[in-house]
mmCIF file of C-alpha atoms in Angstrom:
data_model
loop_
_atom_site.group_PDB
_atom_site.id
_atom_site.type_symbol
_atom_site.label_atom_id
_atom_site.label_comp_id
_atom_site.label_asym_id
_atom_site.label_seq_id
_atom_site.Cartn_x
_atom_site.Cartn_y
_atom_site.Cartn_z
ATOM 1 C CA MET A 1208 -0.729 -10.077 1.057
ATOM 2 C CA ASP A 1209 -4.339 -11.954 0.445
ATOM 3 C CA GLN A 1210 -6.262 -8.487 0.914
ATOM 4 C CA VAL A 1211 -3.571 -6.733 -1.649
ATOM 5 C CA SER A 1212 -4.413 -9.572 -4.018
ATOM 6 C CA ARG A 1213 -8.093 -9.231 -3.585
ATOM 7 C CA TRP A 1214 -7.795 -5.309 -4.266
ATOM 8 C CA LEU A 1215 -5.719 -5.862 -7.500
ATOM 9 C CA SER A 1216 -8.024 -8.753 -8.661
ATOM 10 C CA LEU A 1217 -11.375 -6.548 -8.081
ATOM 11 C CA CYS A 1218 -9.809 -3.488 -9.723
ATOM 12 C CA LYS A 1219 -8.619 -5.719 -12.912
ATOM 13 C CA GLU A 1220 -11.975 -7.625 -13.211
ATOM 14 C CA HIS A 1221 -14.583 -4.644 -12.992
ATOM 15 C CA HIS A 1222 -12.467 -1.342 -13.579
ATOM 16 C CA ASP A 1223 -11.976 -1.199 -17.318
ATOM 17 C CA LYS A 1224 -10.519 2.670 -17.106
ATOM 18 C CA CYS A 1225 -7.818 1.367 -14.664
ATOM 19 C CA LYS A 1226 -5.987 -1.025 -17.261
ATOM 20 C CA PRO A 1227 -2.658 0.111 -17.479
ATOM 21 C CA ASP A 1228 -1.625 1.794 -21.174
ATOM 22 C CA VAL A 1229 0.834 -0.713 -22.457
ATOM 23 C CA TYR A 1230 3.201 1.130 -24.869
ATOM 24 C CA ASP A 1231 5.175 -0.345 -27.622
ATOM 25 C CA THR A 1232 7.969 2.497 -26.806
ATOM 26 C CA LEU A 1233 8.835 0.232 -23.546
ATOM 27 C CA HIS A 1234 10.900 -1.419 -25.821
ATOM 28 C CA SER A 1235 12.255 1.321 -27.770
ATOM 29 C CA PHE A 1236 14.795 1.537 -25.020
ATOM 30 C CA ARG A 1237 16.846 -0.821 -22.625
ATOM 31 C CA PHE A 1238 13.830 -2.073 -20.123
ATOM 32 C CA ARG A 1239 14.882 -4.212 -17.652
ATOM 33 C CA VAL A 1240 12.904 -5.721 -14.729
ATOM 34 C CA VAL A 1241 13.725 -7.869 -11.821
ATOM 35 C CA ASP A 1242 12.818 -11.390 -11.937
ATOM 36 C CA VAL A 1243 11.614 -12.016 -8.128
ATOM 37 C CA MET A 1244 11.395 -15.839 -8.665
ATOM 38 C CA LYS A 1245 14.941 -16.323 -10.387
ATOM 39 C CA GLY A 1246 16.320 -13.387 -8.294
ATOM 40 C CA CYS A 1247 17.901 -11.620 -10.925
ATOM 41 C CA VAL A 1248 17.978 -8.687 -13.390
ATOM 42 C CA MET A 1249 17.011 -9.607 -17.040
ATOM 43 C CA ASP A 1250 15.755 -7.852 -20.274
ATOM 44 C CA ALA A 1251 11.912 -7.655 -19.782
ATOM 45 C CA PRO A 1252 10.081 -10.014 -21.901
ATOM 46 C CA LEU A 1253 7.778 -8.841 -24.379
ATOM 47 C CA ASP A 1254 4.253 -7.535 -23.026
ATOM 48 C CA CYS A 1255 5.234 -8.736 -19.441
ATOM 49 C CA GLU A 1256 3.179 -7.659 -16.773
ATOM 50 C CA TYR A 1257 5.280 -5.865 -14.030
ATOM 51 C CA VAL A 1258 4.967 -3.948 -10.825
ATOM 52 C CA ALA A 1259 7.042 -0.669 -10.380
ATOM 53 C CA LEU A 1260 8.412 0.702 -7.173
ATOM 54 C CA SER A 1261 8.609 4.424 -6.384
ATOM 55 C CA TYR A 1262 10.534 5.028 -3.510
ATOM 56 C CA VAL A 1263 12.999 7.769 -2.197
ATOM 57 C CA TRP A 1264 16.634 6.849 -2.340
ATOM 58 C CA GLY A 1265 17.724 9.315 0.524
ATOM 59 C CA ASN A 1266 21.423 8.572 1.450
ATOM 60 C CA ALA A 1267 21.174 4.943 2.079
ATOM 61 C CA ASN A 1268 24.132 2.954 0.573
ATOM 62 C CA GLN A 1269 22.150 0.856 -1.820
ATOM 63 C CA LEU A 1270 22.988 -1.696 -4.415
ATOM 64 C CA ARG A 1271 22.955 -0.425 -7.920
ATOM 65 C CA LEU A 1272 23.196 -1.897 -11.466
ATOM 66 C CA THR A 1273 26.567 -0.578 -12.920
ATOM 67 C CA SER A 1274 28.758 -2.020 -15.928
ATOM 68 C CA ASN A 1275 30.549 -3.605 -12.881
ATOM 69 C CA THR A 1276 27.821 -5.569 -11.223
ATOM 70 C CA LEU A 1277 25.604 -5.945 -14.525
ATOM 71 C CA HIS A 1278 27.000 -9.642 -15.279
ATOM 72 C CA ALA A 1279 26.612 -10.682 -11.531
ATOM 73 C CA LEU A 1280 23.108 -9.453 -11.139
ATOM 74 C CA SER A 1281 22.263 -11.068 -14.424
ATOM 75 C CA GLN A 1282 22.965 -14.518 -12.850
ATOM 76 C CA GLU A 1283 20.143 -16.371 -11.230
ATOM 77 C CA GLY A 1284 20.002 -16.232 -7.590
ATOM 78 C CA ALA A 1285 22.060 -13.022 -7.400
ATOM 79 C CA LEU A 1286 19.378 -11.400 -5.260
ATOM 80 C CA HIS A 1287 18.595 -14.446 -3.210
ATOM 81 C CA GLY A 1288 21.692 -13.890 -0.964
ATOM 82 C CA CYS A 1289 24.495 -13.033 -3.079
ATOM 83 C CA PHE A 1290 24.130 -9.213 -2.961
ATOM 84 C CA GLN A 1291 22.451 -7.096 -0.093
ATOM 85 C CA THR A 1292 19.738 -5.119 -1.643
ATOM 86 C CA ALA A 1293 17.922 -1.999 0.278
ATOM 87 C CA THR A 1294 15.271 -2.912 2.712
ATOM 88 C CA THR A 1295 12.635 -1.329 0.598
ATOM 89 C CA VAL A 1296 13.707 -3.334 -2.334
ATOM 90 C CA GLN A 1297 13.633 -6.648 -0.395
ATOM 91 C CA ASP A 1298 10.148 -5.920 0.899
ATOM 92 C CA SER A 1299 8.978 -5.073 -2.510
ATOM 93 C CA ILE A 1300 10.335 -8.264 -3.784
ATOM 94 C CA GLU A 1301 8.763 -10.092 -1.248
ATOM 95 C CA LEU A 1302 5.226 -8.362 -1.657
ATOM 96 C CA CYS A 1303 5.673 -9.332 -5.413
ATOM 97 C CA ARG A 1304 6.216 -13.025 -4.690
ATOM 98 C CA GLY A 1305 3.265 -12.940 -2.079
ATOM 99 C CA ILE A 1306 0.634 -11.291 -4.656
ATOM 100 C CA GLY A 1307 2.129 -13.519 -7.715
ATOM 101 C CA LYS A 1308 3.734 -11.109 -9.664
ATOM 102 C CA ARG A 1309 6.834 -12.251 -11.437
ATOM 103 C CA TYR A 1310 8.344 -8.874 -12.441
ATOM 104 C CA LEU A 1311 9.610 -5.790 -10.393
ATOM 105 C CA TRP A 1312 10.874 -2.420 -11.894
ATOM 106 C CA VAL A 1313 13.152 -0.508 -9.559
ATOM 107 C CA ASP A 1314 15.174 2.159 -11.009
ATOM 108 C CA SER A 1315 18.403 1.594 -8.981
ATOM 109 C CA LEU A 1316 18.319 -2.225 -10.321
ATOM 110 C CA CYS A 1317 16.903 -1.786 -13.876
ATOM 111 C CA ILE A 1318 18.923 1.267 -15.166
ATOM 112 C CA LEU A 1319 22.633 1.338 -15.774
ATOM 113 C CA GLN A 1320 23.554 3.914 -13.311
ATOM 114 C CA ASP A 1321 26.864 4.687 -14.643
ATOM 115 C CA ASP A 1322 25.717 4.854 -18.315
ATOM 116 C CA LEU A 1323 24.612 8.419 -19.020
ATOM 117 C CA ASP A 1324 23.361 7.625 -22.409
ATOM 118 C CA GLU A 1325 20.792 4.968 -21.014
ATOM 119 C CA LYS A 1326 19.952 7.172 -17.984
ATOM 120 C CA HIS A 1327 18.964 9.657 -19.883
ATOM 121 C CA GLY A 1328 16.763 7.612 -22.384
ATOM 122 C CA SER A 1329 14.907 5.855 -19.223
ATOM 123 C CA LEU A 1330 14.438 9.084 -17.755
ATOM 124 C CA THR A 1331 12.951 10.341 -21.218
ATOM 125 C CA HIS A 1332 10.331 7.441 -20.853
ATOM 126 C CA MET A 1333 9.892 7.411 -17.485
ATOM 127 C CA SER A 1334 6.000 8.333 -17.823
ATOM 128 C CA THR A 1335 5.606 5.235 -19.846
ATOM 129 C CA VAL A 1336 7.225 2.995 -17.281
ATOM 130 C CA TYR A 1337 4.744 4.076 -14.615
ATOM 131 C CA GLU A 1338 1.807 4.129 -16.873
ATOM 132 C CA SER A 1339 2.296 0.593 -18.118
ATOM 133 C CA ALA A 1340 2.987 -0.930 -14.936
ATOM 134 C CA VAL A 1341 -0.074 -3.165 -13.329
ATOM 135 C CA LEU A 1342 0.681 -1.727 -10.254
ATOM 136 C CA THR A 1343 2.897 0.823 -8.645
ATOM 137 C CA ILE A 1344 4.322 0.435 -4.815
ATOM 138 C CA ILE A 1345 4.967 3.685 -2.947
ATOM 139 C CA ALA A 1346 7.049 3.647 -0.114
ATOM 140 C CA ALA A 1347 5.804 6.440 1.673
ATOM 141 C CA SER A 1348 7.395 5.618 5.008
ATOM 142 C CA GLY A 1349 10.862 6.992 6.128
ATOM 143 C CA SER A 1350 13.434 9.099 4.143
ATOM 144 C CA ASN A 1351 15.815 6.578 2.470
ATOM 145 C CA ALA A 1352 15.898 3.219 0.766
ATOM 146 C CA ASP A 1353 16.382 1.333 3.827
ATOM 147 C CA ALA A 1354 12.988 2.229 5.642
ATOM 148 C CA GLY A 1355 10.972 -0.651 4.101
ATOM 149 C CA LEU A 1356 7.584 -1.575 3.510
ATOM 150 C CA PRO A 1357 5.796 -1.433 6.904
ATOM 151 C CA GLY A 1358 3.779 -4.437 7.458
ATOM 152 C CA VAL A 1359 5.463 -6.769 4.718
ATOM 153 C CA ARG A 1360 7.637 -8.320 7.332
ATOM 154 C CA HIS A 1361 6.421 -9.535 10.917
ATOM 155 C CA GLY A 1362 6.470 -6.704 13.541
ATOM 156 C CA THR A 1363 7.615 -3.960 10.960
ATOM 157 C CA ARG A 1364 4.292 -1.911 11.249
ATOM 158 C CA ASN A 1365 3.252 -0.361 14.633
ATOM 159 C CA SER A 1366 -0.595 -0.108 14.480
ATOM 160 C CA ILE A 1367 -2.167 2.807 16.197
ATOM 161 C CA GLN A 1368 -5.847 1.962 15.379
ATOM 162 C CA HIS A 1369 -8.315 0.871 17.727
ATOM 163 C CA PHE A 1370 -10.540 -2.297 16.786
ATOM 164 C CA GLU A 1371 -13.782 -3.052 18.228
ATOM 165 C CA ARG A 1372 -16.606 -5.721 17.442
ATOM 166 C CA ILE A 1373 -19.958 -4.125 17.915
ATOM 167 C CA ASP A 1374 -23.102 -5.955 17.071
ATOM 168 C CA GLY A 1375 -21.436 -8.061 14.961
ATOM 169 C CA LEU A 1376 -19.484 -5.718 13.001
ATOM 170 C CA ASN A 1377 -15.899 -5.147 12.972
ATOM 171 C CA LEU A 1378 -15.074 -1.427 13.517
ATOM 172 C CA ALA A 1379 -11.745 0.413 13.620
ATOM 173 C CA SER A 1380 -10.686 4.097 14.345
ATOM 174 C CA THR A 1381 -9.779 6.041 11.246
ATOM 175 C CA LEU A 1382 -6.188 7.350 10.811
ATOM 176 C CA GLU A 1383 -4.735 10.519 9.246
ATOM 177 C CA PHE A 1384 -5.966 11.143 5.520
ATOM 178 C CA PRO A 1385 -3.583 9.115 3.514
ATOM 179 C CA ASN A 1386 -2.525 11.309 0.560
ATOM 180 C CA LEU A 1387 -1.380 13.765 3.177
ATOM 181 C CA CYS A 1388 0.743 10.972 4.589
ATOM 182 C CA ALA A 1389 2.389 10.126 1.296
ATOM 183 C CA GLU A 1390 2.999 13.888 0.322
ATOM 184 C CA GLU A 1391 4.713 14.548 3.786
ATOM 185 C CA SER A 1392 7.048 11.769 3.306
ATOM 186 C CA TYR A 1393 7.912 12.926 -0.149
ATOM 187 C CA LYS A 1394 8.387 16.330 0.558
ATOM 188 C CA ASN A 1395 12.348 16.327 0.333
ATOM 189 C CA SER A 1396 12.629 14.023 -2.598
ATOM 190 C CA ASN A 1397 13.755 14.914 -6.176
ATOM 191 C CA GLY A 1398 10.304 15.736 -7.313
ATOM 192 C CA TRP A 1399 9.709 12.713 -9.378
ATOM 193 C CA LYS A 1400 7.681 10.811 -6.678
ATOM 194 C CA LEU A 1401 4.380 12.484 -6.592
ATOM 195 C CA GLN A 1402 4.532 12.430 -10.508
ATOM 196 C CA GLU A 1403 5.003 8.695 -10.612
ATOM 197 C CA SER A 1404 1.864 8.002 -8.491
ATOM 198 C CA ALA A 1405 -0.139 10.349 -10.552
ATOM 199 C CA LEU A 1406 1.002 8.647 -13.761
ATOM 200 C CA SER A 1407 0.074 5.110 -12.122
ATOM 201 C CA LYS A 1408 -3.189 3.720 -12.986
ATOM 202 C CA ARG A 1409 -3.279 1.680 -9.756
ATOM 203 C CA PHE A 1410 -1.199 2.410 -6.650
ATOM 204 C CA LEU A 1411 -0.410 0.505 -3.203
ATOM 205 C CA VAL A 1412 0.930 3.005 -0.402
ATOM 206 C CA PHE A 1413 2.870 2.177 2.417
ATOM 207 C CA THR A 1414 2.911 4.582 5.448
ATOM 208 C CA ASP A 1415 4.206 4.274 8.961
ATOM 209 C CA HIS A 1416 0.767 2.771 10.152
ATOM 210 C CA GLN A 1417 -1.262 1.606 7.125
ATOM 211 C CA VAL A 1418 -1.326 0.500 3.656
ATOM 212 C CA TYR A 1419 -4.059 1.415 1.233
ATOM 213 C CA PHE A 1420 -4.695 1.023 -2.604
ATOM 214 C CA ARG A 1421 -6.106 3.457 -4.906
ATOM 215 C CA CYS A 1422 -6.911 3.004 -8.703
#
């Protein structure tokens, strides 16, 4: 978590071109976020800084925001045990807490899934959602929403790197090219996923064996 915070802080402080494009159109449609501290879904505060999640749903039977769950998921503490969220969403909430970011946008929990008008409106503005995020988490491991973010929870990532300390330097073997890892994981997705990462100014990619930051 500390390393991720350092990456993000370094970019925010020194890379002016990486600043997210915050658009007024975010509030021209129903824009919700997950409050990771209160554990509930809420209407996004004006000009709030939020993290977006890009992941593959797959065949996981995950919790979704619907007209039947809207009231319950809007109650403080709803996501702290009352409802079981997909593992990738759980890990993203934990990551946001760890790096001090209060708000998380997740399509399954922030778009009313049984309201066709709202879904259509949200899809129309999807580029704005990712362009305005302070960071996009890309879950490039596994094939469904229960794959998780390897490394967020202890024992969930199997490191295959070899480490040595030689003449006072910490050295590690390199892994496969990261971009290829992400594209391989997303090859069976709905096509939105690679576009989401391209729209984001900063993204954090989780693969089976590593995590990397790009801006």
